[in-house]
């Protein structure tokens, strides 16, 4: 166990659920505790289809990363709110397309530091940094990040399922505006977010019941915002086709033939800074 690992392990709080660990359990991972599994069980009781959404989110992240490392020619990735390692992670997807691609993961959860480091730092072009993604200026100034990411060149900024854990009081729109300002020209933003489809029916009902468990329960965050609110996080950027869509509809793999209500409660998109 390294010094970093011991320090991180010392502050893991197993009395309250953590977003990273709950999400890990949704994806079938093992780095979670009873308190995290209770959140999953509460959601699963009212919305068993949410498991599929978690998987759709990871699959989308991998597809979009391949597009960025391949077609878009991006060779440096800053993956904010990286989470615990899953079957396929950003560095594997990016480095399969370009073995020289560099990936810096950022998270603030001690379990990610303790259990994720070994897997998320598989090679010398992949690093994990503990930092707060709600502070864009600190991220762009962080010595461990600036040593590995050259912010004078285009970078892919990944915000996969992160901003829906930032409350309105923390100012998610201002945070995203600042990220967009700081991104060098030619950079890409990849962002996915829970949404309330405002369909007055099954989608809205699902969004509101899961939001109630996440945001108003022990986990304390998980906000289902409207399409317009999410689209504004991309202000100033050019959307890559097909724009902001349900995750399974994001090009190039095309829509799934079988749909679930959960498909309607998350949106994702990729956009370029001119
Ligand atoms: C739902 S998980 C998403 C994981 C991964 N990005 C994905 O799409 O599979 C959200 C992650 O964001 C991290 N996170 C939440 N708030 C954060 C903050 N203020 N700073 C850094 N990481 C944060 C959590 O610890 C968690 O690992």
Short mmCIF file of C-alpha atoms and ligand atoms in Angstrom, two decimals:
data_model
loop_
_atom_site.label_atom_id
_atom_site.label_comp_id
_atom_site.label_asym_id
_atom_site.label_seq_id
_atom_site.Cartn_x
_atom_site.Cartn_y
_atom_site.Cartn_z
CA UNK A 1 0.00 0.00 0.00
CA UNK A 2 1.49 3.38 -0.97
CA UNK A 3 1.43 6.43 1.29
CA UNK A 4 -1.29 7.99 -0.93
CA UNK A 5 -3.38 4.86 -0.69
CA UNK A 6 -3.11 4.70 3.11
CA UNK A 7 -4.09 8.36 3.44
CA UNK A 8 -7.08 7.92 1.14
CA UNK A 9 -8.19 4.72 2.84
CA UNK A 10 -8.13 6.52 6.19
CA UNK A 11 -10.87 8.95 5.16
CA UNK A 12 -13.32 6.59 3.45
CA UNK A 13 -16.69 7.14 5.13
CA UNK A 14 -18.70 3.92 5.05
CA UNK A 15 -21.60 5.39 7.02
CA UNK A 16 -22.86 7.46 4.06
CA UNK A 17 -23.27 6.46 0.43
CA UNK A 18 -20.87 7.96 -2.11
CA UNK A 19 -21.72 8.70 -5.73
CA UNK A 20 -18.67 6.82 -7.03
CA UNK A 21 -19.46 3.69 -5.00
CA UNK A 22 -23.21 3.70 -5.76
CA UNK A 23 -22.40 4.06 -9.46
CA UNK A 24 -19.88 1.23 -9.18
CA UNK A 25 -22.62 -1.03 -7.81
CA UNK A 26 -25.00 -0.02 -10.63
CA UNK A 27 -22.30 -1.22 -13.04
CA UNK A 28 -21.77 -4.52 -11.25
CA UNK A 29 -18.52 -3.46 -9.50
CA UNK A 30 -17.20 -4.59 -6.12
CA UNK A 31 -15.80 -1.40 -4.55
CA UNK A 32 -18.91 -0.47 -2.59
CA UNK A 33 -20.44 -0.86 0.87
CA UNK A 34 -23.83 -1.82 2.31
CA UNK A 35 -24.87 1.84 2.57
CA UNK A 36 -24.26 2.25 -1.20
CA UNK A 37 -26.14 -0.92 -2.07
CA UNK A 38 -29.14 0.40 -0.11
CA UNK A 39 -29.38 3.39 -2.50
CA UNK A 40 -29.23 1.03 -5.45
CA UNK A 41 -31.98 -1.16 -3.96
CA UNK A 42 -34.22 1.85 -3.39
CA UNK A 43 -33.81 2.93 -7.03
CA UNK A 44 -34.10 -0.61 -8.36
CA UNK A 45 -37.42 -1.08 -6.52
CA UNK A 46 -39.06 1.81 -8.40
CA UNK A 47 -36.95 1.91 -11.58
CA UNK A 48 -35.21 -1.37 -12.46
CA UNK A 49 -34.39 0.05 -15.90
CA UNK A 50 -31.86 2.49 -14.37
CA UNK A 51 -29.23 -0.29 -14.41
CA UNK A 52 -29.43 -0.26 -18.18
CA UNK A 53 -28.98 3.49 -18.23
CA UNK A 54 -25.74 3.22 -16.24
CA UNK A 55 -24.40 0.76 -18.82
CA UNK A 56 -25.63 2.90 -21.71
CA UNK A 57 -23.69 5.79 -20.14
CA UNK A 58 -20.42 3.86 -20.05
CA UNK A 59 -20.92 2.57 -23.60
CA UNK A 60 -21.57 6.09 -24.84
CA UNK A 61 -18.44 7.38 -23.07
CA UNK A 62 -16.36 4.74 -24.87
CA UNK A 63 -17.94 5.47 -28.30
CA UNK A 64 -17.49 9.22 -27.92
CA UNK A 65 -13.89 8.82 -26.69
CA UNK A 66 -13.08 6.67 -29.75
CA UNK A 67 -14.52 9.39 -31.97
CA UNK A 68 -12.37 12.03 -30.25
CA UNK A 69 -9.15 10.00 -30.34
CA UNK A 70 -9.79 8.81 -33.90
CA UNK A 71 -11.79 11.09 -36.20
CA UNK A 72 -11.23 14.28 -34.18
CA UNK A 73 -7.48 13.59 -33.67
CA UNK A 74 -7.43 14.54 -29.97
CA UNK A 75 -4.45 13.12 -28.06
CA UNK A 76 -5.00 14.51 -24.54
CA UNK A 77 -8.01 13.81 -22.35
CA UNK A 78 -9.05 15.28 -19.02
CA UNK A 79 -11.71 12.98 -17.57
CA UNK A 80 -13.39 14.84 -14.72
CA UNK A 81 -15.30 12.79 -12.13
CA UNK A 82 -13.72 9.65 -13.55
CA UNK A 83 -15.34 7.23 -11.10
CA UNK A 84 -14.12 3.75 -10.23
CA UNK A 85 -12.64 1.66 -13.03
CA UNK A 86 -15.18 -0.21 -15.16
CA UNK A 87 -14.72 -2.85 -17.84
CA UNK A 88 -13.55 -0.29 -20.41
CA UNK A 89 -12.23 3.12 -19.37
CA UNK A 90 -11.30 6.32 -21.15
CA UNK A 91 -7.58 5.54 -21.41
CA UNK A 92 -8.22 2.10 -22.92
CA UNK A 93 -10.69 3.50 -25.46
CA UNK A 94 -8.41 6.44 -26.37
CA UNK A 95 -5.14 4.50 -26.43
CA UNK A 96 -6.65 1.78 -28.62
CA UNK A 97 -7.13 4.48 -31.25
CA UNK A 98 -3.83 6.29 -30.53
CA UNK A 99 -1.31 4.56 -28.28
CA UNK A 100 0.33 7.95 -27.54
CA UNK A 101 -2.87 9.51 -26.17
CA UNK A 102 -2.57 10.87 -22.62
CA UNK A 103 -5.39 10.66 -20.12
CA UNK A 104 -5.63 12.43 -16.79
CA UNK A 105 -8.46 11.29 -14.55
CA UNK A 106 -9.79 13.57 -11.81
CA UNK A 107 -12.01 12.60 -8.90
CA UNK A 108 -12.45 13.61 -5.26
CA UNK A 109 -13.66 10.32 -3.80
CA UNK A 110 -11.15 8.55 -1.52
CA UNK A 111 -12.35 5.14 -2.74
CA UNK A 112 -11.35 6.10 -6.27
CA UNK A 113 -7.93 7.06 -4.91
CA UNK A 114 -7.60 3.84 -2.93
CA UNK A 115 -9.00 1.25 -5.33
CA UNK A 116 -8.93 3.03 -8.67
CA UNK A 117 -5.35 4.21 -8.86
CA UNK A 118 -3.74 0.93 -9.86
CA UNK A 119 -6.20 0.27 -12.67
CA UNK A 120 -6.63 3.83 -13.82
CA UNK A 121 -2.85 4.37 -13.96
CA UNK A 122 -2.09 1.39 -16.14
CA UNK A 123 0.74 3.09 -18.02
CA UNK A 124 2.87 6.25 -17.96
CA UNK A 125 0.44 8.14 -20.19
CA UNK A 126 -2.42 7.69 -17.73
CA UNK A 127 -2.74 9.42 -14.35
CA UNK A 128 -5.25 9.99 -11.58
CA UNK A 129 -5.38 13.29 -9.70
CA UNK A 130 -7.52 14.05 -6.65
CA UNK A 131 -9.18 17.43 -7.21
CA UNK A 132 -12.57 19.18 -7.15
CA UNK A 133 -14.25 19.39 -10.55
CA UNK A 134 -16.46 22.28 -9.44
CA UNK A 135 -13.35 24.53 -9.46
CA UNK A 136 -12.31 24.88 -13.12
CA UNK A 137 -9.55 27.43 -12.43
CA UNK A 138 -7.93 25.14 -9.87
CA UNK A 139 -8.15 22.22 -12.32
CA UNK A 140 -6.48 24.21 -15.11
CA UNK A 141 -3.77 25.39 -12.67
CA UNK A 142 -3.19 22.11 -10.84
CA UNK A 143 0.53 21.23 -11.08
CA UNK A 144 -0.12 17.48 -11.39
CA UNK A 145 -2.50 18.20 -14.29
CA UNK A 146 -0.49 20.90 -16.08
CA UNK A 147 2.56 18.61 -16.00
CA UNK A 148 0.63 16.12 -18.15
CA UNK A 149 -1.88 18.16 -20.14
CA UNK A 150 -0.67 20.92 -22.44
CA UNK A 151 -3.39 23.56 -22.26
CA UNK A 152 -1.94 25.43 -25.23
CA UNK A 153 -3.16 22.57 -27.44
CA UNK A 154 -6.65 21.07 -27.99
CA UNK A 155 -7.83 18.80 -25.21
CA UNK A 156 -10.95 16.70 -24.67
CA UNK A 157 -12.75 17.67 -21.50
CA UNK A 158 -14.93 14.80 -20.32
CA UNK A 159 -17.89 15.48 -18.06
CA UNK A 160 -19.63 12.12 -18.15
CA UNK A 161 -22.42 11.97 -15.54
CA UNK A 162 -20.78 14.59 -13.34
CA UNK A 163 -22.68 17.89 -13.52
CA UNK A 164 -25.94 16.23 -12.45
CA UNK A 165 -24.21 15.77 -9.08
CA UNK A 166 -23.63 19.52 -8.81
CA UNK A 167 -26.50 21.36 -7.11
CA UNK A 168 -28.05 24.59 -8.43
CA UNK A 169 -26.53 26.39 -5.42
CA UNK A 170 -23.04 25.39 -6.60
CA UNK A 171 -23.70 27.09 -9.98
CA UNK A 172 -23.32 24.34 -12.61
CA UNK A 173 -23.89 26.77 -15.51
CA UNK A 174 -21.17 29.15 -14.27
CA UNK A 175 -18.82 26.20 -13.74
CA UNK A 176 -19.37 24.94 -17.29
CA UNK A 177 -19.04 28.48 -18.74
CA UNK A 178 -15.67 28.80 -17.08
CA UNK A 179 -14.54 25.40 -18.42
CA UNK A 180 -15.54 26.48 -21.92
CA UNK A 181 -13.61 29.77 -21.50
CA UNK A 182 -10.50 27.92 -20.33
CA UNK A 183 -10.53 25.26 -23.08
CA UNK A 184 -8.08 26.06 -25.89
CA UNK A 185 -9.55 26.54 -29.36
CA UNK A 186 -10.01 23.20 -31.17
CA UNK A 187 -10.84 21.42 -27.87
CA UNK A 188 -13.91 19.25 -27.36
CA UNK A 189 -16.40 18.95 -24.52
CA UNK A 190 -18.04 15.58 -23.95
CA UNK A 191 -20.94 15.84 -21.49
CA UNK A 192 -23.78 13.61 -20.35
CA UNK A 193 -26.44 14.44 -17.78
CA UNK A 194 -29.66 13.10 -16.25
CA UNK A 195 -32.71 14.79 -17.74
CA UNK A 196 -36.39 15.22 -17.11
CA UNK A 197 -37.83 14.69 -20.61
CA UNK A 198 -40.87 16.78 -19.61
CA UNK A 199 -43.10 14.34 -21.48
CA UNK A 200 -45.81 14.58 -18.85
CA UNK A 201 -45.76 10.81 -18.65
CA UNK A 202 -43.52 7.85 -17.90
CA UNK A 203 -40.19 9.68 -18.45
CA UNK A 204 -40.99 12.57 -16.12
CA UNK A 205 -42.40 10.21 -13.54
CA UNK A 206 -39.22 8.12 -13.66
CA UNK A 207 -36.97 11.20 -13.48
CA UNK A 208 -38.82 12.63 -10.50
CA UNK A 209 -38.96 9.39 -8.54
CA UNK A 210 -35.25 8.65 -9.03
CA UNK A 211 -34.31 12.28 -8.31
CA UNK A 212 -36.24 12.00 -5.08
CA UNK A 213 -34.17 8.99 -4.01
CA UNK A 214 -30.83 10.46 -5.14
CA UNK A 215 -31.04 14.17 -4.35
CA UNK A 216 -33.34 14.04 -1.34
CA UNK A 217 -32.05 10.78 0.11
CA UNK A 218 -28.83 9.68 1.75
CA UNK A 219 -26.70 10.16 -1.40
CA UNK A 220 -27.62 13.84 -1.58
CA UNK A 221 -27.24 14.55 -5.32
CA UNK A 222 -28.57 13.49 -8.71
CA UNK A 223 -30.49 16.27 -10.45
CA UNK A 224 -32.65 15.68 -13.55
CA UNK A 225 -32.43 18.94 -15.53
CA UNK A 226 -34.29 19.92 -18.69
CA UNK A 227 -32.88 19.63 -22.23
CA UNK A 228 -32.61 23.44 -22.43
CA UNK A 229 -30.64 23.63 -19.20
CA UNK A 230 -28.24 20.91 -20.37
CA UNK A 231 -27.86 22.42 -23.84
CA UNK A 232 -26.69 25.66 -22.20
CA UNK A 233 -23.64 23.89 -20.78
CA UNK A 234 -22.43 23.76 -24.41
CA UNK A 235 -22.87 27.52 -25.02
CA UNK A 236 -20.16 28.90 -27.30
CA UNK A 237 -19.35 25.48 -28.77
CA UNK A 238 -20.28 23.77 -32.06
CA UNK A 239 -22.25 20.58 -31.50
CA UNK A 240 -20.97 17.47 -33.27
CA UNK A 241 -23.80 15.61 -35.09
CA UNK A 242 -26.28 14.36 -33.94
CA UNK A 243 -26.21 17.01 -31.17
CA UNK A 244 -27.59 16.51 -27.68
CA UNK A 245 -29.47 13.21 -27.78
CA UNK A 246 -30.37 10.14 -25.77
CA UNK A 247 -27.14 8.23 -25.18
CA UNK A 248 -28.05 5.21 -27.30
CA UNK A 249 -28.77 7.51 -30.24
CA UNK A 250 -25.35 9.13 -30.34
CA UNK A 251 -23.61 8.57 -33.65
CA UNK A 252 -21.95 6.46 -35.02
CA UNK A 253 -23.55 3.33 -33.56
CA UNK A 254 -27.11 4.42 -34.21
CA UNK A 255 -30.19 3.97 -32.06
CA UNK A 256 -30.89 0.74 -30.23
CA UNK A 257 -33.90 -1.12 -31.51
CA UNK A 258 -35.13 -1.95 -28.03
CA UNK A 259 -35.85 1.07 -25.89
CA UNK A 260 -36.60 1.47 -22.21
CA UNK A 261 -38.09 4.43 -20.37
CA UNK A 262 -34.64 4.99 -18.88
CA UNK A 263 -33.33 5.95 -22.34
CA UNK A 264 -35.32 9.18 -22.10
CA UNK A 265 -33.86 10.33 -18.77
CA UNK A 266 -30.27 11.06 -19.85
CA UNK A 267 -28.80 13.14 -22.67
CA UNK A 268 -25.28 13.36 -23.99
CA UNK A 269 -23.39 15.35 -26.59
CA UNK A 270 -19.98 16.26 -27.92
CA UNK A 271 -19.05 19.77 -29.03
CA UNK A 272 -15.99 21.60 -30.40
CA UNK A 273 -14.65 24.98 -29.41
CA UNK A 274 -14.10 27.02 -32.59
C1 LIG B 1 -21.79 9.04 -11.62
S1 LIG B 1 -20.07 8.97 -11.44
C2 LIG B 1 -19.56 9.03 -13.15
C3 LIG B 1 -18.28 8.27 -13.42
C4 LIG B 1 -17.79 8.32 -14.86
N1 LIG B 1 -17.52 9.69 -15.27
C5 LIG B 1 -18.78 7.68 -15.79
O1 LIG B 1 -19.42 8.37 -16.58
O2 LIG B 1 -18.92 6.47 -15.75
C6 LIG B 1 -19.66 10.63 -10.91
C7 LIG B 1 -18.22 10.76 -10.41
O3 LIG B 1 -17.95 12.15 -10.17
C8 LIG B 1 -17.21 12.25 -8.97
N2 LIG B 1 -17.43 13.58 -8.41
C9 LIG B 1 -18.60 14.11 -7.95
N3 LIG B 1 -18.41 15.36 -7.51
C10 LIG B 1 -17.09 15.64 -7.69
C11 LIG B 1 -16.28 16.79 -7.43
N4 LIG B 1 -16.80 17.90 -6.90
N5 LIG B 1 -14.97 16.72 -7.77
C12 LIG B 1 -14.43 15.59 -8.32
N6 LIG B 1 -15.16 14.48 -8.59
C13 LIG B 1 -16.46 14.50 -8.27
C14 LIG B 1 -17.73 11.15 -8.08
O4 LIG B 1 -16.83 10.79 -7.05
C15 LIG B 1 -17.96 10.04 -9.10
O5 LIG B 1 -16.82 9.23 -9.21
#
